[in-house]
Short mmCIF file of C-alpha atoms in Angstrom, two decimals:
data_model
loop_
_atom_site.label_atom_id
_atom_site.label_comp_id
_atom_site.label_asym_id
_atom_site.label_seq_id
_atom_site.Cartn_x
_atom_site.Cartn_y
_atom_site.Cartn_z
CA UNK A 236 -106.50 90.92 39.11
CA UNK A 237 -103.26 90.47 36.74
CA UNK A 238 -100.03 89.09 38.57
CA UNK A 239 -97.31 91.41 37.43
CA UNK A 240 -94.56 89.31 36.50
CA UNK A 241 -91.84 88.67 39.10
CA UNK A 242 -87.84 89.06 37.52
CA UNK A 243 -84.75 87.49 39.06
CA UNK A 244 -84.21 88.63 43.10
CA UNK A 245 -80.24 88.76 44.01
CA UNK A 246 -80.20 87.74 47.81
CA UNK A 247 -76.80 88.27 49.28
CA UNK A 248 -75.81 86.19 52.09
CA UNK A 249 -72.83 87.18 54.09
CA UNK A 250 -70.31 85.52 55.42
CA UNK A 251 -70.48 84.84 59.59
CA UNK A 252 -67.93 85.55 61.23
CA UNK A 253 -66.37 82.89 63.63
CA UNK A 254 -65.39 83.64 67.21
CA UNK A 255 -61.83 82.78 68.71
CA UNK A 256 -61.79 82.50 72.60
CA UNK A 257 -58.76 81.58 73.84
CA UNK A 258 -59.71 79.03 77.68
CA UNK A 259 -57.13 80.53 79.33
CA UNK A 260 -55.59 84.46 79.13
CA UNK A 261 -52.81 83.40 79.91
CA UNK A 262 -50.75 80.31 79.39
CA UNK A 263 -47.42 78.82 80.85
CA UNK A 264 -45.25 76.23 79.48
CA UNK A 265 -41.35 74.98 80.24
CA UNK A 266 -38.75 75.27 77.18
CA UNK A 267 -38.19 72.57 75.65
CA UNK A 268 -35.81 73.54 72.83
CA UNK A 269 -38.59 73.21 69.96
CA UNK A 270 -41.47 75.46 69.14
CA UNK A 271 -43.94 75.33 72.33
CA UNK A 272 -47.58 74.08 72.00
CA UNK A 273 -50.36 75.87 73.33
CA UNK A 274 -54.17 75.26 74.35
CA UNK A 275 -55.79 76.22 71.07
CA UNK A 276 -58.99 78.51 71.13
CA UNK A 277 -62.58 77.75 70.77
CA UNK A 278 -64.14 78.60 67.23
CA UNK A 279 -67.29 79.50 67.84
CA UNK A 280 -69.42 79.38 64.30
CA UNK A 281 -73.41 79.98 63.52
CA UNK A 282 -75.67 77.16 64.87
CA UNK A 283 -72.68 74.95 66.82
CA UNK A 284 -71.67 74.11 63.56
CA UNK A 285 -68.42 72.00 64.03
CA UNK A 286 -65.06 74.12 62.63
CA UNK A 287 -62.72 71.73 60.70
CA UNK A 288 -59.84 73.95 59.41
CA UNK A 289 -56.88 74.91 60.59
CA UNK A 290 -55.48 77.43 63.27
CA UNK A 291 -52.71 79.14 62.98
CA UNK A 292 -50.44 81.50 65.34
CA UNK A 293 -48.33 84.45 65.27
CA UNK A 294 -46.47 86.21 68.78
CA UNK A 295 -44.27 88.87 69.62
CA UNK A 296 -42.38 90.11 72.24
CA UNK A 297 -44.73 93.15 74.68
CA UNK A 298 -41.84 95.61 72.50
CA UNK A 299 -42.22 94.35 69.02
CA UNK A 300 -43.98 95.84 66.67
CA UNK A 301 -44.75 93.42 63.69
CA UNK A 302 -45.77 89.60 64.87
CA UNK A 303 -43.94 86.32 63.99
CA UNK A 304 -45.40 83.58 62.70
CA UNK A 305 -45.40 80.33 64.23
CA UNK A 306 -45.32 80.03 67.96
CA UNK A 307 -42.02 80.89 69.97
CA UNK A 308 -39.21 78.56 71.18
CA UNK A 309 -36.94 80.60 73.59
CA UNK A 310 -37.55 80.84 77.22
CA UNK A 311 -39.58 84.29 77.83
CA UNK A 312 -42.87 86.28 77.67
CA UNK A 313 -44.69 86.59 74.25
CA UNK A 314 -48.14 87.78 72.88
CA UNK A 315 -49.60 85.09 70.87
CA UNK A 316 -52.48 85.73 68.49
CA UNK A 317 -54.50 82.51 66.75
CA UNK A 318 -56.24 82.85 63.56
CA UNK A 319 -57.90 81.08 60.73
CA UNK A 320 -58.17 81.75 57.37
CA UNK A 321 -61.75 82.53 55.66
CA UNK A 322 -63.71 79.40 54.37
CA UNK A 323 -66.94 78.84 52.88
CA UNK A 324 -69.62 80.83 54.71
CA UNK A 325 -66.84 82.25 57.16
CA UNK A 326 -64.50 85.37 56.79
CA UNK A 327 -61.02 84.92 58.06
CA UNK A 328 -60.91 85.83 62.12
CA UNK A 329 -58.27 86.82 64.80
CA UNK A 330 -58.37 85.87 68.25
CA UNK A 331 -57.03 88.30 71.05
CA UNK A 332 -53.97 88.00 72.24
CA UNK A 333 -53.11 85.65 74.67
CA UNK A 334 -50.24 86.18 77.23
CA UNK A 335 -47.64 82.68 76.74
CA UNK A 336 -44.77 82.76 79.35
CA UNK A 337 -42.12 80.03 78.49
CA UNK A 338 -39.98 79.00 81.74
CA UNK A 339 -36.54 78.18 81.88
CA UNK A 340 -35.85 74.01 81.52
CA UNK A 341 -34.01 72.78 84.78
CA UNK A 342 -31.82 69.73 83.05
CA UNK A 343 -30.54 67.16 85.01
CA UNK A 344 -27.21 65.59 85.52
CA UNK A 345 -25.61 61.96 87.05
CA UNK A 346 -22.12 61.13 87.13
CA UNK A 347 -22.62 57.17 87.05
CA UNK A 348 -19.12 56.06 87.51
CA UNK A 349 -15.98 57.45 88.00
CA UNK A 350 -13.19 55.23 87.66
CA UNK A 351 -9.69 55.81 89.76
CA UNK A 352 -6.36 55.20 88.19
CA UNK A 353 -2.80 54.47 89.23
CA UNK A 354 -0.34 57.12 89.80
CA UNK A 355 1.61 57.87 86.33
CA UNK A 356 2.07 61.34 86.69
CA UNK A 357 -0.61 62.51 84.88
CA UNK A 358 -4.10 63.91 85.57
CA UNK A 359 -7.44 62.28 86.22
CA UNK A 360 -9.31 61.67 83.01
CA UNK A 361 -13.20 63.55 83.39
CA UNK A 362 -15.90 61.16 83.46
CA UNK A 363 -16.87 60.40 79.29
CA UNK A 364 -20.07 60.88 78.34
CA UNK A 365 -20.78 56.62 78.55
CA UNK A 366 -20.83 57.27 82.06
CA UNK A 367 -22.76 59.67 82.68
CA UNK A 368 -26.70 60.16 82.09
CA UNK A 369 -27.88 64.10 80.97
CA UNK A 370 -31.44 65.09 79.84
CA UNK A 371 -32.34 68.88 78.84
CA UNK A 372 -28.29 69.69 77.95
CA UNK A 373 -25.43 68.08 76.00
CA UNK A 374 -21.95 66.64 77.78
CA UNK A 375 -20.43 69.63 75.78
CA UNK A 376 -22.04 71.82 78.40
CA UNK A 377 -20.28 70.01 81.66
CA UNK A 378 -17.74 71.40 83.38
CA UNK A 379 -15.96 69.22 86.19
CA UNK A 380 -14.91 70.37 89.39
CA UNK A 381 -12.68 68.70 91.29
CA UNK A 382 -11.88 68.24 95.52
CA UNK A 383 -10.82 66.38 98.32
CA UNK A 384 -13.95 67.09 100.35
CA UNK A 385 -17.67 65.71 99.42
CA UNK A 386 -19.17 68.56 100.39
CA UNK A 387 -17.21 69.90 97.37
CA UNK A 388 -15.19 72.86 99.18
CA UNK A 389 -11.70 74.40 98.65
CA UNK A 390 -12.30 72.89 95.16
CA UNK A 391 -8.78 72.25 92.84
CA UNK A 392 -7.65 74.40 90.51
CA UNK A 393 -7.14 71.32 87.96
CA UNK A 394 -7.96 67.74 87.90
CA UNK A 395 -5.59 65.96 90.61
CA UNK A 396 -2.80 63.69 89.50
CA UNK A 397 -1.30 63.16 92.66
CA UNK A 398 -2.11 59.69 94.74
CA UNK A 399 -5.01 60.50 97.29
CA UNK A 400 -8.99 60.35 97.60
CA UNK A 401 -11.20 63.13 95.55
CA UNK A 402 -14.45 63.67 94.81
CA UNK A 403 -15.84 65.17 91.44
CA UNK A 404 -18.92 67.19 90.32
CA UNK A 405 -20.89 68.02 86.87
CA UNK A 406 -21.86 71.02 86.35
CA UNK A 407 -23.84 72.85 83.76
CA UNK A 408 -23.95 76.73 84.01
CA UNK A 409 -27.02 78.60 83.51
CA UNK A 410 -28.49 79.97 80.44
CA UNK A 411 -30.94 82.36 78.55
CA UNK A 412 -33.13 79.08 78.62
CA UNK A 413 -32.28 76.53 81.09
CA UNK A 414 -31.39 76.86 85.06
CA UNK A 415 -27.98 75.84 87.24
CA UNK A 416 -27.61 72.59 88.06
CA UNK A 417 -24.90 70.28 89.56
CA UNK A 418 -24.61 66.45 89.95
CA UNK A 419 -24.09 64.63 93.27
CA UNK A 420 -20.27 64.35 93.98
CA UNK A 421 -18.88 61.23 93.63
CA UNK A 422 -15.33 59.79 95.00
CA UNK A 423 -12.28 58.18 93.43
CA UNK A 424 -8.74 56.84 94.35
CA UNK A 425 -5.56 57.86 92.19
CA UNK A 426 -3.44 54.68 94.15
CA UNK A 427 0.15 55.49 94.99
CA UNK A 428 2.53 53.34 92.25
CA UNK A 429 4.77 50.48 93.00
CA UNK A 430 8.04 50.83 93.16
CA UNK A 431 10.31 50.74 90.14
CA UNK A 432 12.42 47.34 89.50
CA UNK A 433 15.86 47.21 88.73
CA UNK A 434 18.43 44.67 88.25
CA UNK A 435 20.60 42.89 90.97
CA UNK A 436 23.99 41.96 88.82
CA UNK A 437 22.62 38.53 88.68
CA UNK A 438 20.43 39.93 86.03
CA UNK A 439 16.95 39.63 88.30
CA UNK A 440 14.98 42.24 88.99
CA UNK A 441 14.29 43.07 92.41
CA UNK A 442 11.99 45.50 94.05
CA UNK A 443 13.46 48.90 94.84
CA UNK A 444 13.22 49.76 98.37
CA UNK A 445 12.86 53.43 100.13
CA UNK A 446 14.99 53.16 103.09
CA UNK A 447 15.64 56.97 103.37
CA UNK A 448 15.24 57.19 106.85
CA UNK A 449 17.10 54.34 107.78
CA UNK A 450 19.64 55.23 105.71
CA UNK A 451 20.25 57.92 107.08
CA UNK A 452 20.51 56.80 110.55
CA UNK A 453 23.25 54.14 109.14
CA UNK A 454 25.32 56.90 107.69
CA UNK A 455 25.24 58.86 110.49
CA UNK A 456 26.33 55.63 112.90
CA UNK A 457 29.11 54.75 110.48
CA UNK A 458 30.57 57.98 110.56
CA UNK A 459 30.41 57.93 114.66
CA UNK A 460 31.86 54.72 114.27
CA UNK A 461 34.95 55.89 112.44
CA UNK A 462 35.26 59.01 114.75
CA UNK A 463 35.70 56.77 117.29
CA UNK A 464 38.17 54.27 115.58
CA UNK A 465 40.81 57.47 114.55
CA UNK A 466 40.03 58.83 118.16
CA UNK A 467 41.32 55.44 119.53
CA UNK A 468 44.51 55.23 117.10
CA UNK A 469 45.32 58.80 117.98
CA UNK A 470 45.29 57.69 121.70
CA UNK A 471 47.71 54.83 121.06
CA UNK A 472 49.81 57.02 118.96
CA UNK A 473 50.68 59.71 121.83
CA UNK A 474 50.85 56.75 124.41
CA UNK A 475 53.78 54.82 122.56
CA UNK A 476 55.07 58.26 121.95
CA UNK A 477 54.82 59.06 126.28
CA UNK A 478 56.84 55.21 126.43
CA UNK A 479 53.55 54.24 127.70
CA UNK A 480 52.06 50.51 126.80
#
């Protein structure tokens, strides 16, 4: 026999396709005020061979209809899809989507100090930010709330300036990504003033004293007192008058 002669054979080899599977369907993380991370998915390629590229990710809302890319930062519930891109003896692949729910951040809030003052007719300063420790806000998001009771009730419609014992509170409202919270209350003393000095006519300066009451009670003996004296003169007066002695 002759062997016919044997051309060129074209073999085409086509590309595997690689399998995303995500280990969980659904994921949960807290907000965090950056783009979340995620549990990436399996790649599954031909013969365990060992994937080395890069995964990528796209989401959208359960009402959108045209994916982001990237992965989501805002508190809520998104669709995320992983996929890589096609390399070498693998086609580009998509994973399914996986279900991410991002929870509101609960931030946290301690007034440190609070320092009193003395009475000067003005109102309490609010704590500054050096004394007070915040994670998961900013001080710019503190409101104060002022009281005389600890258990924060009948709270004032303004920070006190009148001598007495108050408490105060931080608190930080909620928001589309982070809860309510409040600090503990803590106390402070606006101390009644001294009194006012003034000079004597000696030129020293003495204390000035708030007698009121006694005062008072001194005028109102003094005039009693001089009721009594023109009561006594009138007597005299209409006895000489009578020839009396």
């Amino acid at each position: 026999y002759k062997l016919a002669d044997i051309s060129n054979i074209t073999v085409n080899i086509t590309p595997a396709v690689p399998v995303l599977s995500w280990p969980q369907a659904a994921q949960t993380v807290t907000y965090t005020s950056s783009a979340v991370s995620v549990t990436s998915p399996v790649v599954t390629l031909v013969n365990n061979e060992t994937f080395s590229g890069n995964i990528t990710y796209s989401y959208k809302t359960a009402d959108a209809t045209s994916d982001t890319d990237g992965l989501p930062t805002d508190a809520g519930t998104y669709l995320v899809k992983a996929h890589i891109k096609a390399a070498g003896n693998y086609v580009a692949a998509d994973s399914q989507d996986m279900t991410l729910t991002i929870e509101k951040a609960t931030p946290t809030i301690t007034i440190n100090t609070m320092d009193g003052k003395i009475y000067d007719g003005t109102a309490i300063a609010s704590p500054p930010n050096g004394n007070m420790t915040i994670t998961g806000a900013a001080y710019g998001d503190v409101k104060f709330v002022y009281s005389k009771n600890s258990d924060m009730g009948s709270s004032l419609s303004a920070p006190p300036q009148n001598a007495g014992s108050y408490y105060v509170q931080a608190r930080i409202s909620e928001t589309n990504n982070t809860h309510a919270v409040q600090s503990a209350a803590v106390g402070f003393t606006i101390t009644k003033a001294s009194a006012p000095a003034v000079a004597d006519g000696f030129g020293r300066r003495r204390r000035v004293v708030r007698l009121v009451e006694p005062y008072l009670g001194l005028q109102a003996l003094g005039r009693t007192r001089r009721r009594s004296e023109r009561h006594r003169a009138q007597h005299r007066t209409g006895a000489r008058s009578d020839g009396r002695h």
